[in-house]
PDB file of C-alpha atoms in Angstrom:
ATOM      1  CA  UNK A   1      57.991 121.222 116.779  1.00 54.00           C
ATOM      2  CA  UNK A   2      60.649 122.652 119.450  1.00 50.00           C
ATOM      3  CA  UNK A   3      60.663 119.275 120.752  1.00 46.00           C
ATOM      4  CA  UNK A   4      61.242 117.280 118.023  1.00 44.00           C
ATOM      5  CA  UNK A   5      64.353 119.881 116.791  1.00 39.00           C
ATOM      6  CA  UNK A   6      65.818 119.584 119.910  1.00 45.00           C
ATOM      7  CA  UNK A   7      65.827 115.826 119.724  1.00 43.00           C
ATOM      8  CA  UNK A   8      67.047 115.915 115.728  1.00 45.00           C
ATOM      9  CA  UNK A   9      69.659 118.085 117.032  1.00 43.00           C
ATOM     10  CA  UNK A  10      70.848 116.017 119.851  1.00 43.00           C
ATOM     11  CA  UNK A  11      70.567 112.766 117.614  1.00 43.00           C
ATOM     12  CA  UNK A  12      73.189 114.498 115.310  1.00 45.00           C
ATOM     13  CA  UNK A  13      75.441 115.800 118.259  1.00 47.00           C
ATOM     14  CA  UNK A  14      75.556 112.136 119.667  1.00 45.00           C
ATOM     15  CA  UNK A  15      76.073 110.472 116.185  1.00 46.00           C
ATOM     16  CA  UNK A  16      78.803 112.769 115.550  1.00 46.00           C
ATOM     17  CA  UNK A  17      80.664 113.024 118.711  1.00 47.00           C
ATOM     18  CA  UNK A  18      80.471 109.143 118.476  1.00 45.00           C
ATOM     19  CA  UNK A  19      82.225 109.342 115.101  1.00 45.00           C
ATOM     20  CA  UNK A  20      84.956 111.362 116.197  1.00 51.00           C
ATOM     21  CA  UNK A  21      86.386 109.206 118.393  1.00 74.00           C
ATOM     22  CA  UNK A  22      86.725 106.404 116.444  1.00 86.00           C
ATOM     23  CA  UNK A  23      90.073 106.642 114.887  1.00 91.00           C
ATOM     24  CA  UNK A  24      90.339 105.426 110.977  1.00 92.00           C
ATOM     25  CA  UNK A  25      93.556 103.436 111.300  1.00 92.00           C
ATOM     26  CA  UNK A  26      95.809 103.479 108.156  1.00 88.00           C
ATOM     27  CA  UNK A  27      96.813  99.712 107.986  1.00 90.00           C
ATOM     28  CA  UNK A  28      96.447  98.364 104.196  1.00 87.00           C
ATOM     29  CA  UNK A  29      98.446  94.988 104.590  1.00 89.00           C
ATOM     30  CA  UNK A  30      97.644  91.398 106.088  1.00 92.00           C
ATOM     31  CA  UNK A  31      94.223  90.806 107.939  1.00 96.00           C
ATOM     32  CA  UNK A  32      95.165  90.634 111.695  1.00 97.00           C
ATOM     33  CA  UNK A  33      93.016  89.140 114.485  1.00 98.00           C
ATOM     34  CA  UNK A  34      93.906  90.602 117.717  1.00 98.00           C
ATOM     35  CA  UNK A  35      92.957  88.800 121.329  1.00 98.00           C
ATOM     36  CA  UNK A  36      92.235  92.002 123.471  1.00 98.00           C
ATOM     37  CA  UNK A  37      92.456  91.777 127.339  1.00 98.00           C
ATOM     38  CA  UNK A  38      90.869  94.629 128.374  1.00 98.00           C
ATOM     39  CA  UNK A  39      89.022  97.606 126.783  1.00 97.00           C
ATOM     40  CA  UNK A  40      88.560  97.118 123.011  1.00 96.00           C
ATOM     41  CA  UNK A  41      90.285 100.353 121.470  1.00 94.00           C
ATOM     42  CA  UNK A  42      87.790 102.213 119.613  1.00 94.00           C
ATOM     43  CA  UNK A  43      89.365 102.382 116.233  1.00 94.00           C
ATOM     44  CA  UNK A  44      88.190 101.459 112.461  1.00 93.00           C
ATOM     45  CA  UNK A  45      90.027  99.168 109.689  1.00 94.00           C
ATOM     46  CA  UNK A  46      88.481  96.590 108.118  1.00 94.00           C
ATOM     47  CA  UNK A  47      92.012  94.421 108.068  1.00 95.00           C
ATOM     48  CA  UNK A  48      91.990  94.525 111.977  1.00 96.00           C
ATOM     49  CA  UNK A  49      89.677  92.389 114.567  1.00 97.00           C
ATOM     50  CA  UNK A  50      89.517  92.525 117.899  1.00 97.00           C
ATOM     51  CA  UNK A  51      88.114  89.508 119.978  1.00 98.00           C
ATOM     52  CA  UNK A  52      87.898  89.201 123.931  1.00 98.00           C
ATOM     53  CA  UNK A  53      90.109  87.205 125.751  1.00 98.00           C
ATOM     54  CA  UNK A  54      90.125  86.830 129.396  1.00 98.00           C
ATOM     55  CA  UNK A  55      93.048  86.135 131.810  1.00 98.00           C
ATOM     56  CA  UNK A  56      91.873  82.982 132.678  1.00 97.00           C
ATOM     57  CA  UNK A  57      91.753  81.989 129.027  1.00 97.00           C
ATOM     58  CA  UNK A  58      95.125  83.142 128.262  1.00 97.00           C
ATOM     59  CA  UNK A  59      96.754  81.001 130.959  1.00 95.00           C
ATOM     60  CA  UNK A  60      94.525  77.977 129.687  1.00 96.00           C
ATOM     61  CA  UNK A  61      94.576  78.320 126.015  1.00 95.00           C
ATOM     62  CA  UNK A  62      98.453  79.405 125.934  1.00 95.00           C
ATOM     63  CA  UNK A  63      99.138  76.497 123.796  1.00 93.00           C
ATOM     64  CA  UNK A  64      96.623  77.263 120.998  1.00 96.00           C
ATOM     65  CA  UNK A  65      96.222  80.836 120.753  1.00 97.00           C
ATOM     66  CA  UNK A  66      98.782  81.312 118.231  1.00 94.00           C
ATOM     67  CA  UNK A  67      96.614  79.517 115.840  1.00 96.00           C
ATOM     68  CA  UNK A  68      93.647  81.679 116.467  1.00 97.00           C
ATOM     69  CA  UNK A  69      95.291  85.279 116.707  1.00 98.00           C
ATOM     70  CA  UNK A  70      98.124  87.133 115.514  1.00 97.00           C
ATOM     71  CA  UNK A  71      98.684  88.873 118.690  1.00 98.00           C
ATOM     72  CA  UNK A  72      97.293  89.493 122.158  1.00 98.00           C
ATOM     73  CA  UNK A  73      96.794  93.131 123.223  1.00 98.00           C
ATOM     74  CA  UNK A  74      96.649  93.994 127.165  1.00 98.00           C
ATOM     75  CA  UNK A  75      94.961  97.599 127.809  1.00 98.00           C
ATOM     76  CA  UNK A  76      95.412  99.503 130.974  1.00 97.00           C
ATOM     77  CA  UNK A  77      92.289  98.689 132.494  1.00 97.00           C
ATOM     78  CA  UNK A  78      93.955  95.331 133.103  1.00 98.00           C
ATOM     79  CA  UNK A  79      97.516  95.845 133.768  1.00 97.00           C
ATOM     80  CA  UNK A  80      97.351  95.407 137.565  1.00 97.00           C
ATOM     81  CA  UNK A  81      95.595  91.701 136.986  1.00 97.00           C
ATOM     82  CA  UNK A  82      97.934  91.191 133.973  1.00 98.00           C
ATOM     83  CA  UNK A  83     101.075  91.717 136.051  1.00 97.00           C
ATOM     84  CA  UNK A  84     100.395  89.002 138.999  1.00 96.00           C
ATOM     85  CA  UNK A  85     102.943  86.036 138.800  1.00 96.00           C
ATOM     86  CA  UNK A  86     100.694  83.345 137.744  1.00 96.00           C
ATOM     87  CA  UNK A  87     100.817  85.084 134.209  1.00 97.00           C
ATOM     88  CA  UNK A  88     104.294  85.720 133.655  1.00 96.00           C
ATOM     89  CA  UNK A  89     104.820  82.024 132.231  1.00 96.00           C
ATOM     90  CA  UNK A  90     101.736  82.509 129.813  1.00 97.00           C
ATOM     91  CA  UNK A  91     103.476  85.423 128.242  1.00 97.00           C
ATOM     92  CA  UNK A  92     106.501  83.292 127.828  1.00 97.00           C
ATOM     93  CA  UNK A  93     104.816  80.231 126.499  1.00 96.00           C
ATOM     94  CA  UNK A  94     102.423  82.009 124.273  1.00 97.00           C
ATOM     95  CA  UNK A  95     103.811  82.017 120.567  1.00 96.00           C
ATOM     96  CA  UNK A  96     102.530  85.209 119.301  1.00 97.00           C
ATOM     97  CA  UNK A  97     103.315  88.940 120.145  1.00 98.00           C
ATOM     98  CA  UNK A  98     101.994  90.360 123.381  1.00 98.00           C
ATOM     99  CA  UNK A  99     101.090  94.008 123.333  1.00 98.00           C
ATOM    100  CA  UNK A 100     101.391  96.208 126.283  1.00 97.00           C
ATOM    101  CA  UNK A 101      99.280  98.842 125.139  1.00 97.00           C
ATOM    102  CA  UNK A 102      99.639 102.076 126.846  1.00 95.00           C
ATOM    103  CA  UNK A 103     102.297 100.763 129.218  1.00 93.00           C
ATOM    104  CA  UNK A 104     104.874 103.609 130.603  1.00 87.00           C
ATOM    105  CA  UNK A 105     106.113 100.632 132.328  1.00 91.00           C
ATOM    106  CA  UNK A 106     106.626  98.788 129.157  1.00 92.00           C
ATOM    107  CA  UNK A 107     106.888  94.625 129.436  1.00 94.00           C
ATOM    108  CA  UNK A 108     108.656  94.455 132.692  1.00 92.00           C
ATOM    109  CA  UNK A 109     105.886  93.999 135.525  1.00 95.00           C
ATOM    110  CA  UNK A 110     104.243  91.476 133.400  1.00 96.00           C
ATOM    111  CA  UNK A 111     107.063  89.266 132.292  1.00 96.00           C
ATOM    112  CA  UNK A 112     109.147  89.005 135.205  1.00 93.00           C
ATOM    113  CA  UNK A 113     107.651  87.503 138.311  1.00 93.00           C
ATOM    114  CA  UNK A 114     107.452  88.999 141.928  1.00 90.00           C
ATOM    115  CA  UNK A 115     107.072  92.544 140.232  1.00 89.00           C
ATOM    116  CA  UNK A 116     103.731  94.167 139.596  1.00 89.00           C
ATOM    117  CA  UNK A 117     102.221  96.954 137.669  1.00 94.00           C
ATOM    118  CA  UNK A 118     101.653  98.738 141.101  1.00 92.00           C
ATOM    119  CA  UNK A 119     105.383  98.553 142.329  1.00 88.00           C
ATOM    120  CA  UNK A 120     107.197  98.873 138.986  1.00 86.00           C
ATOM    121  CA  UNK A 121     109.018 102.503 138.267  1.00 82.00           C
ATOM    122  CA  UNK A 122     108.575 103.793 134.435  1.00 81.00           C
ATOM    123  CA  UNK A 123     110.794 102.830 131.904  1.00 73.00           C
ATOM    124  CA  UNK A 124     112.636 105.831 130.048  1.00 59.00           C
ATOM    125  CA  UNK A 125     114.636 105.504 126.769  1.00 56.00           C
ATOM    126  CA  UNK A 126     117.464 107.506 126.946  1.00 50.00           C
ATOM    127  CA  UNK A 127     118.704 106.533 123.466  1.00 43.00           C
ATOM    128  CA  UNK A 128     115.724 108.722 121.622  1.00 42.00           C
ATOM    129  CA  UNK A 129     117.146 111.492 119.354  1.00 43.00           C
ATOM    130  CA  UNK A 130     115.531 114.676 119.860  1.00 42.00           C
ATOM    131  CA  UNK A 131     114.141 113.740 123.163  1.00 42.00           C
ATOM    132  CA  UNK A 132     113.531 116.301 126.112  1.00 42.00           C
ATOM    133  CA  UNK A 133     116.361 115.953 128.691  1.00 43.00           C
ATOM    134  CA  UNK A 134     117.502 112.785 126.872  1.00 42.00           C
ATOM    135  CA  UNK A 135     114.414 110.993 128.248  1.00 45.00           C
ATOM    136  CA  UNK A 136     111.847 109.485 126.261  1.00 59.00           C
ATOM    137  CA  UNK A 137     109.047 107.538 127.845  1.00 68.00           C
ATOM    138  CA  UNK A 138     107.646 104.388 125.895  1.00 80.00           C
ATOM    139  CA  UNK A 139     103.790 104.294 125.355  1.00 91.00           C
ATOM    140  CA  UNK A 140     103.553 100.782 124.296  1.00 95.00           C
ATOM    141  CA  UNK A 141     105.632  97.612 123.969  1.00 96.00           C
ATOM    142  CA  UNK A 142     105.551  94.356 121.963  1.00 97.00           C
ATOM    143  CA  UNK A 143     107.024  91.439 123.938  1.00 98.00           C
ATOM    144  CA  UNK A 144     107.754  87.886 122.006  1.00 98.00           C
ATOM    145  CA  UNK A 145     109.398  84.983 123.434  1.00 97.00           C
ATOM    146  CA  UNK A 146     111.415  82.324 121.435  1.00 96.00           C
ATOM    147  CA  UNK A 147     110.761  78.858 123.369  1.00 93.00           C
ATOM    148  CA  UNK A 148     113.089  77.507 121.323  1.00 95.00           C
ATOM    149  CA  UNK A 149     116.296  79.800 121.455  1.00 96.00           C
ATOM    150  CA  UNK A 150     115.177  80.919 125.016  1.00 95.00           C
ATOM    151  CA  UNK A 151     115.485  84.342 123.516  1.00 96.00           C
ATOM    152  CA  UNK A 152     113.078  87.379 124.069  1.00 96.00           C
ATOM    153  CA  UNK A 153     112.461  90.385 121.199  1.00 97.00           C
ATOM    154  CA  UNK A 154     111.140  93.342 122.735  1.00 96.00           C
ATOM    155  CA  UNK A 155     110.049  96.529 120.516  1.00 96.00           C
ATOM    156  CA  UNK A 156     109.094  99.975 122.336  1.00 94.00           C
ATOM    157  CA  UNK A 157     107.203 102.456 120.653  1.00 93.00           C
ATOM    158  CA  UNK A 158     106.612 106.052 121.514  1.00 91.00           C
ATOM    159  CA  UNK A 159     103.915 108.791 121.338  1.00 89.00           C
ATOM    160  CA  UNK A 160     105.347 112.218 120.512  1.00 82.00           C
ATOM    161  CA  UNK A 161     102.378 114.114 120.018  1.00 86.00           C
ATOM    162  CA  UNK A 162      98.819 112.943 120.842  1.00 83.00           C
ATOM    163  CA  UNK A 163      97.623 113.707 117.121  1.00 87.00           C
ATOM    164  CA  UNK A 164      99.945 110.950 116.013  1.00 91.00           C
ATOM    165  CA  UNK A 165      97.987 107.858 117.669  1.00 92.00           C
ATOM    166  CA  UNK A 166      96.800 106.458 114.479  1.00 92.00           C
ATOM    167  CA  UNK A 167     100.472 106.446 113.285  1.00 93.00           C
ATOM    168  CA  UNK A 168     101.415 104.491 116.424  1.00 94.00           C
ATOM    169  CA  UNK A 169      98.566 102.157 115.644  1.00 95.00           C
ATOM    170  CA  UNK A 170      99.972 101.610 112.218  1.00 94.00           C
ATOM    171  CA  UNK A 171     103.517 100.992 113.349  1.00 95.00           C
ATOM    172  CA  UNK A 172     102.262  98.306 116.236  1.00 96.00           C
ATOM    173  CA  UNK A 173     100.198  96.777 113.321  1.00 96.00           C
ATOM    174  CA  UNK A 174     102.776  96.605 110.897  1.00 96.00           C
ATOM    175  CA  UNK A 175     105.094  94.917 113.599  1.00 97.00           C
ATOM    176  CA  UNK A 176     102.527  92.544 114.747  1.00 97.00           C
ATOM    177  CA  UNK A 177     102.271  91.174 110.789  1.00 96.00           C
ATOM    178  CA  UNK A 178     106.229  91.657 110.356  1.00 96.00           C
ATOM    179  CA  UNK A 179     106.864  89.005 113.118  1.00 94.00           C
ATOM    180  CA  UNK A 180     103.907  86.878 112.753  1.00 91.00           C
ATOM    181  CA  UNK A 181     102.928  86.238 108.812  1.00 77.00           C
TER     182      UNK A 181
END
């Protein structure tokens, strides 16, 4: 009887712990399909779907990705590989926004040749009001390059408090919708 009780309690703890880590993101707008390169975020929202994409697929399918996805999100586990020169052209040729999630180095090591994630400095945004010592680090960046005008658009997102992660996701999804739909 004790074994069953212990197993039942452990099952409840494991199930409960998993639910705590999954974030329910407040985003009630247009459905978004996001290609993910790296680890899939542990979030839940009926309007957001993720599909894995490899860096090789990014390079080889760059011309059709905009018809399949609303954005590409690259996560920290792939930053070193994704910052290799062979992929910088893809970030300039894909017609959808690229989100560099949780990159304190913004988009710079990814879109510039001869710069990689390991040797690039962190980015500080000195014009953020109420930042400590006038320096606020960026958490995530959205990069979108317009091939016709040869102009890049970049949006920086900060995470001021760890408990504002839901708000950060919502801001990023709202910006993706704004620039793609």
